[in-house]
Amino acid sequence: MPFQPKMLRIVLLSLTLLLLVACGGSGPADSDSSAADQPPQQETLAISGAFALFPMVTVWAEEYQKVNPNVRFDIQAGGAGKGMTDVLAGAVDIAMVSRELRPIELEQEAYGVPVTIDAVIGTLNANNPYLEQIQTQGISRETATGIWITGDITTWGQALGIDDDTPINVYTRSDASGAGEMWSLFLGGDAQEDVLGTAVNADPGLAEAVRQDPLGVGYNNIGFAYDQTTELPIAGLEIIPIDLNGDGRLSDDEKFYDTRDQLTAAIAVEIYPFPPARVLYLVTKGEPSPTIVDFYRWILNEGQAFVPDAGYVRLNEARLTEALSLLP
């Protein structure tokens, strides 16, 4: 049978298709397969700093990892001062800071993003012999200033207006802490160094010192004064209520210390004073990397849903908008 032109075209077309499949046609498929076979790149974010933020950031990290398994976290609490030193030295990626950033830190490229709110609260031993009276009348800011700043008030008799010379045992923080600075600012001081008392390292250490001393007073971040499970003050501790208007008694609108939720509600509407309530920050040196920006953006959106259960106060809409505007 003679070889027809039509048959020749069919043969040439078939050969072309075979060549495409063997060479050109298989190229992109192999490339896609190769990319899909590549293991996802793992990245670890090292974080250190404020005890105040440690419980919240731990929750955020766990939840963020569920939807971003390629990002891991190494989180260490050591105080706001240590976190800031670590991040400015390049030892960690993010610092947890529980106070406002200082000009000298901004000059070194400290880049802070607000993420939540909490507060510092006065604490005393649950077996304090004057507990009932303290919970009835509270302690005014002036009295607290006399105890922690000026040292003019050294006995429970002076603090409560009774004839009693039993001494008050005062405790404060020895590590560079945002809590110490906020407590000082609330009481008219300028810095943590202005706060009097036996210096104890770290938030848990200060809580334990007061818990072991029936005549002791101290201050703690909310997460170390209230039980995470029961939302009641930690066993052995009680909260020192503040007589906000200084009338010598604790009125109904000043009673919000029984549970952690009551206190955070008072902070949210700013009945509890700022300071010692304060905004908490995550800080990088310079603008955050794309991975950190994604983590921040998640915190300021989905992550805010975890804030109340962790015992903190959500940023309001204005603060959230401001925080998101800081992201590159």
CSV table of C-alpha atoms in Angstrom, one decimal:
chain,number,residue,atom,x,y,z
A,1,MET,CA,0.0,0.0,0.0
A,2,PRO,CA,1.5,3.4,-1.0
A,3,PHE,CA,2.5,5.7,1.8
A,4,GLN,CA,-0.2,8.5,1.9
A,5,PRO,CA,0.5,12.2,3.1
A,6,LYS,CA,-2.3,11.9,5.6
A,7,MET,CA,-0.7,8.9,7.2
A,8,LEU,CA,2.7,10.7,7.2
A,9,ARG,CA,1.1,13.6,9.2
A,10,ILE,CA,-0.3,11.1,11.7
A,11,VAL,CA,3.0,9.5,12.2
A,12,LEU,CA,4.8,12.8,12.7
A,13,LEU,CA,2.1,14.0,15.2
A,14,SER,CA,2.5,10.8,17.2
A,15,LEU,CA,6.2,11.1,17.3
A,16,THR,CA,5.9,14.7,18.5
A,17,LEU,CA,3.5,13.7,21.3
A,18,LEU,CA,5.9,11.0,22.4
A,19,LEU,CA,8.8,13.4,22.5
A,20,LEU,CA,6.7,15.9,24.6
A,21,VAL,CA,5.8,13.1,27.1
A,22,ALA,CA,9.4,11.8,27.3
A,23,CYS,CA,11.0,15.2,27.6
A,24,GLY,CA,9.2,18.5,27.7
A,25,GLY,CA,5.9,17.2,29.0
A,26,SER,CA,7.4,15.6,32.1
A,27,GLY,CA,9.5,18.6,33.2
A,28,PRO,CA,7.0,20.6,35.1
A,29,ALA,CA,5.4,17.6,36.7
A,30,ASP,CA,8.8,16.5,38.1
A,31,SER,CA,9.5,20.0,39.3
A,32,ASP,CA,6.2,20.2,41.2
A,33,SER,CA,6.8,16.7,42.7
A,34,SER,CA,10.3,17.6,43.8
A,35,ALA,CA,9.0,20.8,45.5
A,36,ALA,CA,6.2,18.9,47.3
A,37,ASP,CA,8.7,16.3,48.5
A,38,GLN,CA,10.8,18.9,50.2
A,39,PRO,CA,10.4,18.8,54.0
A,40,PRO,CA,8.9,22.0,55.4
A,41,GLN,CA,11.5,24.4,56.7
A,42,GLN,CA,11.5,24.5,60.6
A,43,GLU,CA,12.2,27.7,62.4
A,44,THR,CA,12.6,28.2,66.2
A,45,LEU,CA,11.8,31.5,67.8
A,46,ALA,CA,13.7,32.2,71.1
A,47,ILE,CA,11.8,34.3,73.6
A,48,SER,CA,12.8,35.6,77.0
A,49,GLY,CA,11.7,38.2,79.5
A,50,ALA,CA,8.8,39.3,81.8
A,51,PHE,CA,7.2,36.8,84.1
A,52,ALA,CA,4.0,38.8,83.6
A,53,LEU,CA,3.8,37.7,79.9
A,54,PHE,CA,5.3,34.2,80.3
A,55,PRO,CA,2.0,32.3,80.9
A,56,MET,CA,0.2,34.2,78.1
A,57,VAL,CA,2.9,33.7,75.5
A,58,THR,CA,3.2,30.0,76.4
A,59,VAL,CA,-0.5,29.7,75.6
A,60,TRP,CA,-0.2,31.6,72.3
A,61,ALA,CA,2.8,29.6,71.3
A,62,GLU,CA,1.0,26.3,71.8
A,63,GLU,CA,-2.1,27.4,69.9
A,64,TYR,CA,-0.1,29.0,67.1
A,65,GLN,CA,1.9,25.8,66.6
A,66,LYS,CA,-1.3,23.9,66.0
A,67,VAL,CA,-1.8,25.8,62.8
A,68,ASN,CA,1.8,26.6,62.0
A,69,PRO,CA,3.7,23.4,62.9
A,70,ASN,CA,6.9,24.5,61.2
A,71,VAL,CA,7.5,27.2,63.9
A,72,ARG,CA,8.8,26.1,67.2
A,73,PHE,CA,9.3,28.2,70.4
A,74,ASP,CA,11.9,28.3,73.2
A,75,ILE,CA,10.4,30.5,75.9
A,76,GLN,CA,12.2,31.5,79.1
A,77,ALA,CA,11.0,33.8,81.9
A,78,GLY,CA,13.7,35.9,83.6
A,79,GLY,CA,12.2,39.4,84.1
A,80,ALA,CA,11.6,42.2,81.7
A,81,GLY,CA,15.1,43.6,82.1
A,82,LYS,CA,16.7,40.3,81.1
A,83,GLY,CA,14.4,40.0,78.1
A,84,MET,CA,15.3,43.4,76.9
A,85,THR,CA,19.0,42.8,77.4
A,86,ASP,CA,18.8,39.5,75.6
A,87,VAL,CA,17.0,40.8,72.5
A,88,LEU,CA,19.2,43.9,72.1
A,89,ALA,CA,22.3,41.6,72.3
A,90,GLY,CA,20.8,39.3,69.7
A,91,ALA,CA,20.6,36.4,72.1
A,92,VAL,CA,16.9,35.9,71.5
A,93,ASP,CA,14.4,36.8,68.8
A,94,ILE,CA,11.7,38.3,71.0
A,95,ALA,CA,11.6,39.9,74.4
A,96,MET,CA,8.6,39.9,76.7
A,97,VAL,CA,8.4,43.4,78.4
A,98,SER,CA,6.0,44.5,81.1
A,99,ARG,CA,6.7,48.2,81.1
A,100,GLU,CA,7.0,51.0,78.6
A,101,LEU,CA,10.1,51.0,76.5
A,102,ARG,CA,12.8,53.5,77.5
A,103,PRO,CA,14.4,56.1,75.2
A,104,ILE,CA,17.8,54.5,75.5
A,105,GLU,CA,16.2,51.1,74.4
A,106,LEU,CA,14.5,52.8,71.4
A,107,GLU,CA,17.8,54.3,70.4
A,108,GLN,CA,19.2,50.7,70.3
A,109,GLU,CA,16.4,49.7,67.8
A,110,ALA,CA,14.0,48.2,70.4
A,111,TYR,CA,10.8,47.6,68.4
A,112,GLY,CA,7.8,47.0,70.6
A,113,VAL,CA,4.3,45.8,69.7
A,114,PRO,CA,1.5,45.8,72.4
A,115,VAL,CA,-0.2,42.5,72.8
A,116,THR,CA,-2.3,42.4,76.0
A,117,ILE,CA,-2.9,44.1,79.4
A,118,ASP,CA,-2.5,42.9,83.0
A,119,ALA,CA,-1.7,44.5,86.4
A,120,VAL,CA,0.5,44.3,89.5
A,121,ILE,CA,-1.4,43.8,92.7
A,122,GLY,CA,-0.5,43.9,96.4
A,123,THR,CA,-0.4,40.6,98.2
A,124,LEU,CA,-0.3,39.5,101.9
A,125,ASN,CA,-0.3,36.2,103.8
A,126,ALA,CA,-3.7,34.4,104.1
A,127,ASN,CA,-3.0,34.0,107.8
A,128,ASN,CA,-2.3,37.6,108.4
A,129,PRO,CA,-3.8,38.4,111.9
A,130,TYR,CA,-5.4,41.7,110.5
A,131,LEU,CA,-6.8,40.1,107.3
A,132,GLU,CA,-10.5,40.8,108.1
A,133,GLN,CA,-9.8,44.5,108.8
A,134,ILE,CA,-7.6,44.9,105.7
A,135,GLN,CA,-10.4,43.4,103.5
A,136,THR,CA,-13.0,45.6,105.1
A,137,GLN,CA,-11.2,48.9,104.8
A,138,GLY,CA,-8.5,48.3,102.2
A,139,ILE,CA,-5.2,50.1,102.0
A,140,SER,CA,-5.0,53.6,100.5
A,141,ARG,CA,-2.4,54.5,98.0
A,142,GLU,CA,-0.9,56.9,100.6
A,143,THR,CA,-0.6,54.1,103.1
A,144,ALA,CA,1.0,51.8,100.5
A,145,THR,CA,3.4,54.6,99.7
A,146,GLY,CA,4.4,54.8,103.3
A,147,ILE,CA,5.1,51.1,103.4
A,148,TRP,CA,7.0,50.6,100.2
A,149,ILE,CA,8.5,54.0,99.2
A,150,THR,CA,9.0,56.4,102.2
A,151,GLY,CA,9.3,53.8,104.9
A,152,ASP,CA,7.2,56.0,107.2
A,153,ILE,CA,4.8,53.1,108.0
A,154,THR,CA,6.5,50.2,109.6
A,155,THR,CA,3.8,48.6,111.8
A,156,TRP,CA,0.3,47.2,111.2
A,157,GLY,CA,-0.9,49.7,113.8
A,158,GLN,CA,0.2,52.6,111.6
A,159,ALA,CA,-1.3,51.0,108.5
A,160,LEU,CA,-4.7,50.3,110.0
A,161,GLY,CA,-5.0,53.2,112.5
A,162,ILE,CA,-4.9,51.0,115.6
A,163,ASP,CA,-2.7,50.7,118.6
A,164,ASP,CA,-0.4,47.9,117.6
A,165,ASP,CA,3.3,47.9,117.0
A,166,THR,CA,3.5,44.6,115.2
A,167,PRO,CA,6.0,45.1,112.3
A,168,ILE,CA,5.1,44.8,108.6
A,169,ASN,CA,7.6,42.6,106.8
A,170,VAL,CA,8.0,44.1,103.3
A,171,TYR,CA,9.2,42.3,100.3
A,172,THR,CA,10.1,43.4,96.8
A,173,ARG,CA,11.8,42.1,93.6
A,174,SER,CA,15.6,41.7,93.3
A,175,ASP,CA,15.6,41.1,89.5
A,176,ALA,CA,15.0,43.8,87.0
A,177,SER,CA,11.2,43.6,86.7
A,178,GLY,CA,8.4,45.5,85.0
A,179,ALA,CA,6.3,44.6,88.1
A,180,GLY,CA,8.7,46.4,90.4
A,181,GLU,CA,8.7,49.5,88.2
A,182,MET,CA,4.9,49.6,87.9
A,183,TRP,CA,4.5,49.3,91.6
A,184,SER,CA,6.9,52.1,92.2
A,185,LEU,CA,5.2,54.4,89.7
A,186,PHE,CA,1.8,53.7,91.2
A,187,LEU,CA,3.2,54.7,94.6
A,188,GLY,CA,5.0,57.9,93.5
A,189,GLY,CA,8.4,56.4,92.9
A,190,ASP,CA,10.4,56.7,89.7
A,191,ALA,CA,12.0,53.3,89.4
A,192,GLN,CA,12.1,49.8,90.9
A,193,GLU,CA,15.0,50.8,93.0
A,194,ASP,CA,12.7,53.2,94.9
A,195,VAL,CA,10.7,50.3,96.3
A,196,LEU,CA,11.7,49.3,99.8
A,197,GLY,CA,11.7,45.7,101.2
A,198,THR,CA,13.6,42.5,101.4
A,199,ALA,CA,14.6,41.8,97.8
A,200,VAL,CA,13.5,38.4,96.4
A,201,ASN,CA,14.3,37.0,93.0
A,202,ALA,CA,11.4,36.5,90.4
A,203,ASP,CA,7.6,36.6,90.6
A,204,PRO,CA,7.2,33.0,92.0
A,205,GLY,CA,9.9,33.7,94.7
A,206,LEU,CA,8.2,36.9,95.9
A,207,ALA,CA,4.8,35.1,96.1
A,208,GLU,CA,6.4,32.3,98.1
A,209,ALA,CA,8.2,34.7,100.5
A,210,VAL,CA,4.8,36.3,101.4
A,211,ARG,CA,3.1,33.0,101.5
A,212,GLN,CA,5.6,31.8,104.2
A,213,ASP,CA,5.4,35.0,106.3
A,214,PRO,CA,2.1,35.8,108.2
A,215,LEU,CA,3.2,39.4,108.6
A,216,GLY,CA,4.6,39.8,105.0
A,217,VAL,CA,3.4,42.0,102.2
A,218,GLY,CA,4.5,42.0,98.6
A,219,TYR,CA,3.2,42.5,95.1
A,220,ASN,CA,2.8,40.1,92.1
A,221,ASN,CA,1.6,39.9,88.5
A,222,ILE,CA,-1.9,38.5,88.3
A,223,GLY,CA,-0.7,35.2,87.0
A,224,PHE,CA,1.4,34.5,90.1
A,225,ALA,CA,-1.2,35.7,92.7
A,226,TYR,CA,-4.3,33.8,91.4
A,227,ASP,CA,-4.6,30.1,90.8
A,228,GLN,CA,-4.8,29.3,87.0
A,229,THR,CA,-7.4,26.6,87.6
A,230,THR,CA,-9.6,27.9,90.4
A,231,GLU,CA,-9.2,31.7,89.5
A,232,LEU,CA,-9.0,32.3,93.3
A,233,PRO,CA,-6.0,33.7,95.1
A,234,ILE,CA,-3.2,31.1,95.3
A,235,ALA,CA,-3.4,29.0,98.5
A,236,GLY,CA,-1.7,30.9,101.3
A,237,LEU,CA,-2.0,34.3,99.6
A,238,GLU,CA,-4.6,37.0,99.7
A,239,ILE,CA,-4.9,40.2,97.7
A,240,ILE,CA,-4.5,43.7,99.3
A,241,PRO,CA,-7.5,45.7,98.1
A,242,ILE,CA,-6.9,49.3,97.3
A,243,ASP,CA,-9.1,52.0,99.0
A,244,LEU,CA,-9.2,54.0,95.7
A,245,ASN,CA,-11.0,57.0,97.1
A,246,GLY,CA,-9.1,57.0,100.4
A,247,ASP,CA,-12.3,57.2,102.6
A,248,GLY,CA,-11.1,54.5,105.0
A,249,ARG,CA,-13.4,51.7,103.9
A,250,LEU,CA,-13.8,49.5,100.9
A,251,SER,CA,-17.0,50.5,99.1
A,252,ASP,CA,-18.9,48.1,96.8
A,253,ASP,CA,-17.4,49.6,93.7
A,254,GLU,CA,-13.9,48.9,95.1
A,255,LYS,CA,-14.5,45.2,95.8
A,256,PHE,CA,-13.3,43.2,92.8
A,257,TYR,CA,-10.5,41.0,94.1
A,258,ASP,CA,-12.4,37.8,95.0
A,259,THR,CA,-11.7,36.1,91.6
A,260,ARG,CA,-9.3,36.8,88.8
A,261,ASP,CA,-12.1,37.5,86.4
A,262,GLN,CA,-13.5,40.2,88.7
A,263,LEU,CA,-10.1,41.9,88.8
A,264,THR,CA,-9.5,41.7,85.0
A,265,ALA,CA,-13.0,43.1,84.4
A,266,ALA,CA,-12.1,46.1,86.6
A,267,ILE,CA,-8.8,46.5,84.7
A,268,ALA,CA,-10.6,46.4,81.3
A,269,VAL,CA,-12.8,49.4,82.3
A,270,GLU,CA,-9.9,51.1,84.0
A,271,ILE,CA,-11.4,51.2,87.5
A,272,TYR,CA,-8.2,49.5,88.7
A,273,PRO,CA,-5.6,52.2,88.1
A,274,PHE,CA,-3.0,52.4,85.4
A,275,PRO,CA,-0.3,51.9,86.7
A,276,PRO,CA,-0.1,49.4,88.3
A,277,ALA,CA,-2.2,48.0,85.4
A,278,ARG,CA,-0.1,48.3,82.2
A,279,VAL,CA,0.2,47.3,78.6
A,280,LEU,CA,2.5,44.3,77.9
A,281,TYR,CA,4.8,44.3,74.8
A,282,LEU,CA,6.7,41.9,72.6
A,283,VAL,CA,9.9,43.4,71.5
A,284,THR,CA,12.4,42.7,68.7
A,285,LYS,CA,15.6,44.5,67.7
A,286,GLY,CA,14.6,46.4,64.6
A,287,GLU,CA,11.6,45.5,62.6
A,288,PRO,CA,10.4,41.9,63.2
A,289,SER,CA,11.1,39.2,60.6
A,290,PRO,CA,8.3,37.8,58.3
A,291,THR,CA,7.9,34.8,60.6
A,292,ILE,CA,7.6,37.0,63.7
A,293,VAL,CA,5.2,39.4,61.9
A,294,ASP,CA,3.0,36.4,61.1
A,295,PHE,CA,3.1,35.3,64.8
A,296,TYR,CA,2.2,38.9,65.9
A,297,ARG,CA,-0.6,39.2,63.4
A,298,TRP,CA,-2.1,35.9,64.7
A,299,ILE,CA,-1.8,37.2,68.3
A,300,LEU,CA,-3.6,40.4,67.4
A,301,ASN,CA,-6.4,38.5,65.7
A,302,GLU,CA,-7.1,34.9,66.5
A,303,GLY,CA,-4.8,35.0,69.6
A,304,GLN,CA,-6.9,37.6,71.4
A,305,ALA,CA,-9.6,34.9,71.9
A,306,PHE,CA,-7.3,33.1,74.4
A,307,VAL,CA,-6.5,36.2,76.5
A,308,PRO,CA,-9.5,36.1,79.0
A,309,ASP,CA,-9.0,32.4,79.9
A,310,ALA,CA,-5.3,33.0,80.5
A,311,GLY,CA,-6.2,35.8,83.0
A,312,TYR,CA,-5.3,38.8,81.0
A,313,VAL,CA,-7.2,41.7,79.4
A,314,ARG,CA,-7.8,42.0,75.6
A,315,LEU,CA,-6.6,45.1,73.8
A,316,ASN,CA,-9.6,47.2,72.9
A,317,GLU,CA,-10.3,48.0,69.2
A,318,ALA,CA,-8.3,51.3,69.3
A,319,ARG,CA,-5.2,49.6,70.8
A,320,LEU,CA,-5.6,46.6,68.4
A,321,THR,CA,-5.7,49.0,65.4
A,322,GLU,CA,-2.6,50.8,66.6
A,323,ALA,CA,-0.7,47.6,67.3
A,324,LEU,CA,-1.5,46.2,63.8
A,325,SER,CA,-0.4,49.4,62.2
A,326,LEU,CA,3.1,48.8,63.7
A,327,LEU,CA,3.6,45.6,61.7
A,328,PRO,CA,5.7,46.0,58.6
